[in-house]
XYZ file of N, CA and C in Angstrom:
300
model
N -4.743 5.281 -13.619
C -4.784 3.906 -13.239
C -3.504 3.128 -14.646
N -2.473 2.904 -14.883
C -1.863 1.753 -15.710
C -2.343 0.204 -15.472
N -2.554 -0.565 -16.679
C -3.192 -1.827 -16.194
C -2.430 -2.580 -16.552
N -1.372 -2.430 -17.647
C -0.536 -2.974 -17.977
C 0.657 -2.608 -17.378
N 1.450 -2.343 -16.325
C 2.199 -1.613 -16.042
C 2.872 -2.005 -15.184
N 4.434 -1.798 -15.203
C 5.537 -3.215 -14.964
C 5.139 -3.366 -13.621
N 5.854 -4.807 -13.191
C 5.591 -5.002 -11.384
C 7.108 -4.996 -11.048
N 6.881 -4.122 -10.259
C 8.533 -4.090 -9.370
C 8.200 -4.470 -7.817
N 9.258 -4.763 -7.273
C 9.878 -5.384 -6.018
C 10.582 -4.638 -5.601
N 10.264 -4.516 -4.005
C 11.006 -3.740 -3.425
C 11.011 -4.189 -1.836
N 12.380 -4.448 -1.206
C 12.310 -5.512 -0.238
C 11.626 -4.309 0.826
N 12.188 -4.321 1.629
C 11.343 -3.842 2.976
C 12.413 -3.128 4.112
N 13.730 -3.133 3.575
C 14.678 -2.220 4.016
C 14.376 -0.927 3.682
N 14.721 -0.377 4.841
C 14.354 1.318 4.460
C 14.626 2.248 3.278
N 15.567 1.879 2.739
C 16.145 1.942 1.655
C 15.323 2.102 0.508
N 15.149 1.065 0.186
C 14.165 0.301 -0.700
C 12.751 0.735 -0.732
N 11.988 1.205 0.222
C 11.160 1.940 1.266
C 10.843 3.131 0.001
N 11.897 3.730 1.206
C 12.175 4.907 -0.051
C 12.874 5.227 -1.816
N 12.977 4.201 -1.673
C 13.419 3.966 -3.219
C 11.780 4.001 -4.038
N 10.892 2.756 -3.423
C 9.678 2.831 -3.989
C 9.354 3.698 -3.676
N 9.211 4.666 -2.827
C 8.155 5.861 -2.859
C 8.639 7.261 -3.223
N 9.843 7.078 -3.551
C 10.323 8.052 -4.901
C 9.861 8.016 -6.315
N 9.815 6.491 -6.578
C 9.953 5.765 -8.271
C 7.933 6.338 -8.184
N 6.992 5.841 -7.140
C 5.359 6.342 -7.186
C 5.498 8.148 -7.018
N 6.536 9.355 -6.524
C 6.383 10.691 -6.979
C 6.579 10.605 -7.977
N 7.604 10.362 -8.722
C 8.003 10.160 -9.663
C 7.214 10.165 -10.906
N 5.863 8.775 -10.983
C 5.029 8.924 -11.535
C 3.327 9.508 -10.785
N 3.517 10.696 -10.209
C 2.545 10.937 -9.684
C 1.620 10.795 -8.871
N 2.214 9.821 -8.070
C 1.053 8.717 -7.171
C 1.109 9.654 -6.091
N -0.431 9.987 -5.852
C -0.587 10.242 -4.170
C -1.301 9.706 -3.412
N -1.846 8.093 -3.620
C -2.722 8.107 -3.134
C -2.149 6.093 -3.315
N -2.220 5.543 -1.617
C -1.782 4.269 -1.699
C -2.886 2.951 -0.960
N -2.555 1.759 -0.911
C -3.242 1.300 -0.353
C -2.521 -0.038 0.205
N -2.626 -0.510 1.325
C -1.923 -1.458 1.384
C -2.285 -2.332 2.316
N -2.409 -3.425 2.734
C -2.533 -4.735 3.979
C -1.919 -4.476 4.632
N -3.150 -4.408 6.339
C -2.623 -4.917 7.317
C -2.006 -6.431 7.446
N -0.991 -6.825 7.228
C -0.810 -8.268 7.690
C 0.613 -7.908 8.668
N 0.579 -8.939 10.060
C 1.054 -8.397 10.650
C 1.987 -7.533 11.198
N 2.841 -7.111 11.522
C 3.809 -5.627 12.125
C 4.338 -4.751 10.374
N 4.346 -5.650 9.506
C 5.129 -6.008 8.434
C 4.970 -4.693 7.861
N 3.089 -4.100 7.903
C 2.967 -2.701 6.625
C 3.869 -1.426 7.851
N 4.058 -1.653 9.345
C 3.860 -0.530 9.735
C 5.352 0.744 9.491
N 6.250 -0.417 8.856
C 7.590 0.848 8.912
C 7.615 1.234 7.061
N 6.924 0.688 6.768
C 6.645 0.770 5.042
C 5.618 2.537 5.090
N 4.196 1.721 5.889
C 3.563 3.302 6.236
C 4.243 4.037 6.923
N 5.229 3.996 7.946
C 5.597 5.337 8.714
C 6.736 5.942 7.409
N 7.259 5.215 6.728
C 7.966 6.368 5.352
C 6.887 6.620 4.922
N 6.111 6.105 3.898
C 4.914 6.948 2.875
C 4.495 7.701 3.532
N 4.092 7.748 4.391
C 3.306 9.123 5.412
C 4.109 9.964 5.304
N 5.617 9.877 5.902
C 6.321 10.949 5.815
C 6.898 11.726 4.466
N 6.711 10.801 3.738
C 6.840 11.756 2.298
C 6.047 12.243 1.719
N 4.746 12.201 2.244
C 3.715 12.630 1.982
C 2.096 11.904 0.852
N 2.451 10.885 1.616
C 1.618 9.742 0.576
C 0.323 10.158 1.347
N -1.176 9.678 0.700
C -2.566 9.461 1.486
C -2.437 8.019 1.405
N -2.695 7.482 2.185
C -2.067 5.829 2.804
C -3.917 5.582 2.866
N -4.293 4.357 2.798
C -4.985 3.498 2.732
C -4.307 2.318 3.892
N -5.173 1.915 4.939
C -4.822 0.886 5.566
C -6.208 -0.172 5.394
N -5.974 -1.657 4.292
C -6.445 -2.923 3.801
C -7.053 -3.748 4.936
N -7.796 -4.360 5.434
C -8.465 -5.775 6.178
C -8.048 -6.455 4.519
N -6.884 -7.287 4.932
C -6.118 -8.407 3.771
C -7.551 -9.483 3.390
N -8.375 -9.429 4.630
C -10.095 -9.930 4.740
C -10.642 -10.182 3.324
N -10.302 -8.614 2.853
C -11.319 -8.029 1.659
C -10.881 -8.061 0.541
N -9.833 -8.331 0.495
C -8.714 -8.250 -0.604
C -8.608 -9.953 -1.044
N -8.876 -10.473 0.249
C -8.456 -12.161 -0.147
C -10.226 -13.004 -1.028
N -11.306 -11.919 -0.849
C -12.465 -12.197 -1.623
C -12.555 -12.089 -2.427
N -11.829 -11.826 -3.568
C -11.339 -11.693 -4.910
C -11.360 -13.085 -5.324
N -12.222 -13.680 -6.884
C -12.141 -15.040 -7.137
C -11.041 -15.725 -8.158
N -10.582 -16.328 -8.355
C -9.367 -17.337 -8.913
C -8.207 -17.235 -8.279
N -7.444 -17.465 -8.724
C -5.761 -17.192 -8.350
C -5.352 -16.539 -7.431
N -4.828 -16.648 -5.876
C -4.308 -15.706 -4.960
C -2.888 -15.214 -5.465
N -2.151 -14.726 -5.576
C -0.805 -14.070 -5.357
C -1.222 -12.802 -5.337
N 0.545 -12.179 -4.622
C 0.520 -10.710 -4.298
C 0.860 -9.601 -5.356
N 0.880 -10.357 -6.643
C 0.820 -9.044 -7.466
C -0.330 -9.033 -7.870
N -1.684 -9.896 -8.248
C -2.717 -9.769 -7.836
C -3.822 -9.527 -7.178
N -3.085 -9.637 -5.897
C -3.664 -8.405 -4.651
C -3.321 -7.162 -4.937
N -2.039 -6.886 -5.021
C -2.032 -5.456 -4.893
C -2.660 -4.439 -6.366
N -2.985 -5.992 -7.323
C -3.555 -5.276 -8.629
C -5.278 -4.766 -8.069
N -5.370 -5.717 -7.418
C -6.638 -5.750 -7.458
C -7.029 -4.328 -6.200
N -6.341 -4.144 -5.003
C -5.972 -3.231 -3.833
C -5.844 -1.691 -5.370
N -5.253 -1.487 -5.947
C -4.894 -0.654 -6.536
C -6.583 -0.461 -7.457
N -6.914 -1.232 -8.129
C -8.568 -1.280 -8.559
C -9.436 -0.050 -7.875
N -9.199 -0.992 -6.506
C -10.467 -0.909 -5.931
C -10.307 0.967 -4.890
N -9.385 0.987 -4.961
C -8.345 2.224 -4.291
C -8.863 3.478 -5.669
N -8.445 3.250 -6.678
C -9.435 3.840 -8.150
C -10.355 4.297 -8.280
N -11.248 3.396 -7.868
C -12.559 3.445 -8.056
C -13.234 4.034 -6.919
N -12.685 4.113 -5.879
C -13.130 4.571 -4.488
C -13.889 3.875 -3.679
N -13.871 2.358 -3.885
C -14.740 1.514 -2.889
C -13.562 0.820 -1.932
N -12.354 1.534 -1.534
C -11.805 0.693 -0.594
C -11.853 1.063 0.908
N -12.276 0.383 2.101
C -12.895 0.998 3.064
C -11.533 0.576 4.726
N -10.880 1.815 4.651
C -9.734 2.204 5.492
C -9.773 1.162 7.038
N -8.985 0.770 7.301
C -9.109 -0.066 8.563
C -8.264 1.006 9.632
N -9.275 0.871 11.086
C -8.298 1.654 12.015
C -7.039 1.358 12.637
N -6.512 3.105 12.174
C -4.679 2.457 12.335
C -4.933 3.190 14.373
N -3.838 2.896 15.354
C -4.050 2.979 16.667
C -3.618 4.212 16.107
N -3.647 5.561 17.578
C -2.995 6.291 17.512
C -1.773 6.179 18.204
N -0.754 6.698 17.661
C 0.552 6.943 18.125
C 1.024 7.360 19.329
N 1.492 6.701 20.573
C 2.272 7.412 21.124
C 3.088 8.369 21.368
N 2.849 9.746 22.046
C 4.273 10.824 21.735
C 5.163 10.324 22.027
N 6.462 10.765 21.298
C 7.450 10.196 21.543
C 8.236 11.172 22.357
N 8.416 11.865 23.288
C 8.951 12.385 24.248
C 10.870 12.108 24.986
């Protein structure tokens, strides 16, 4: 994990999420942790899962325990650190209904 890696923001549009996934694959990223914020995480999860990533859904409360000024970037960096050290406990994800 690079400590001083550039921060790149992506939108929640499908094309942008796929571009993010491609960029992560190019960097040989295999595991991703993300916050379960509202329903916004679901399309991101579905696309990244389809791309073959190992995903962990994190309760936002656990990330907010970090001391100091809060920001999305700091939260993401903290989640990456916790995931890298094996300290992230995933949230339960309800089973998907089969699409017939």
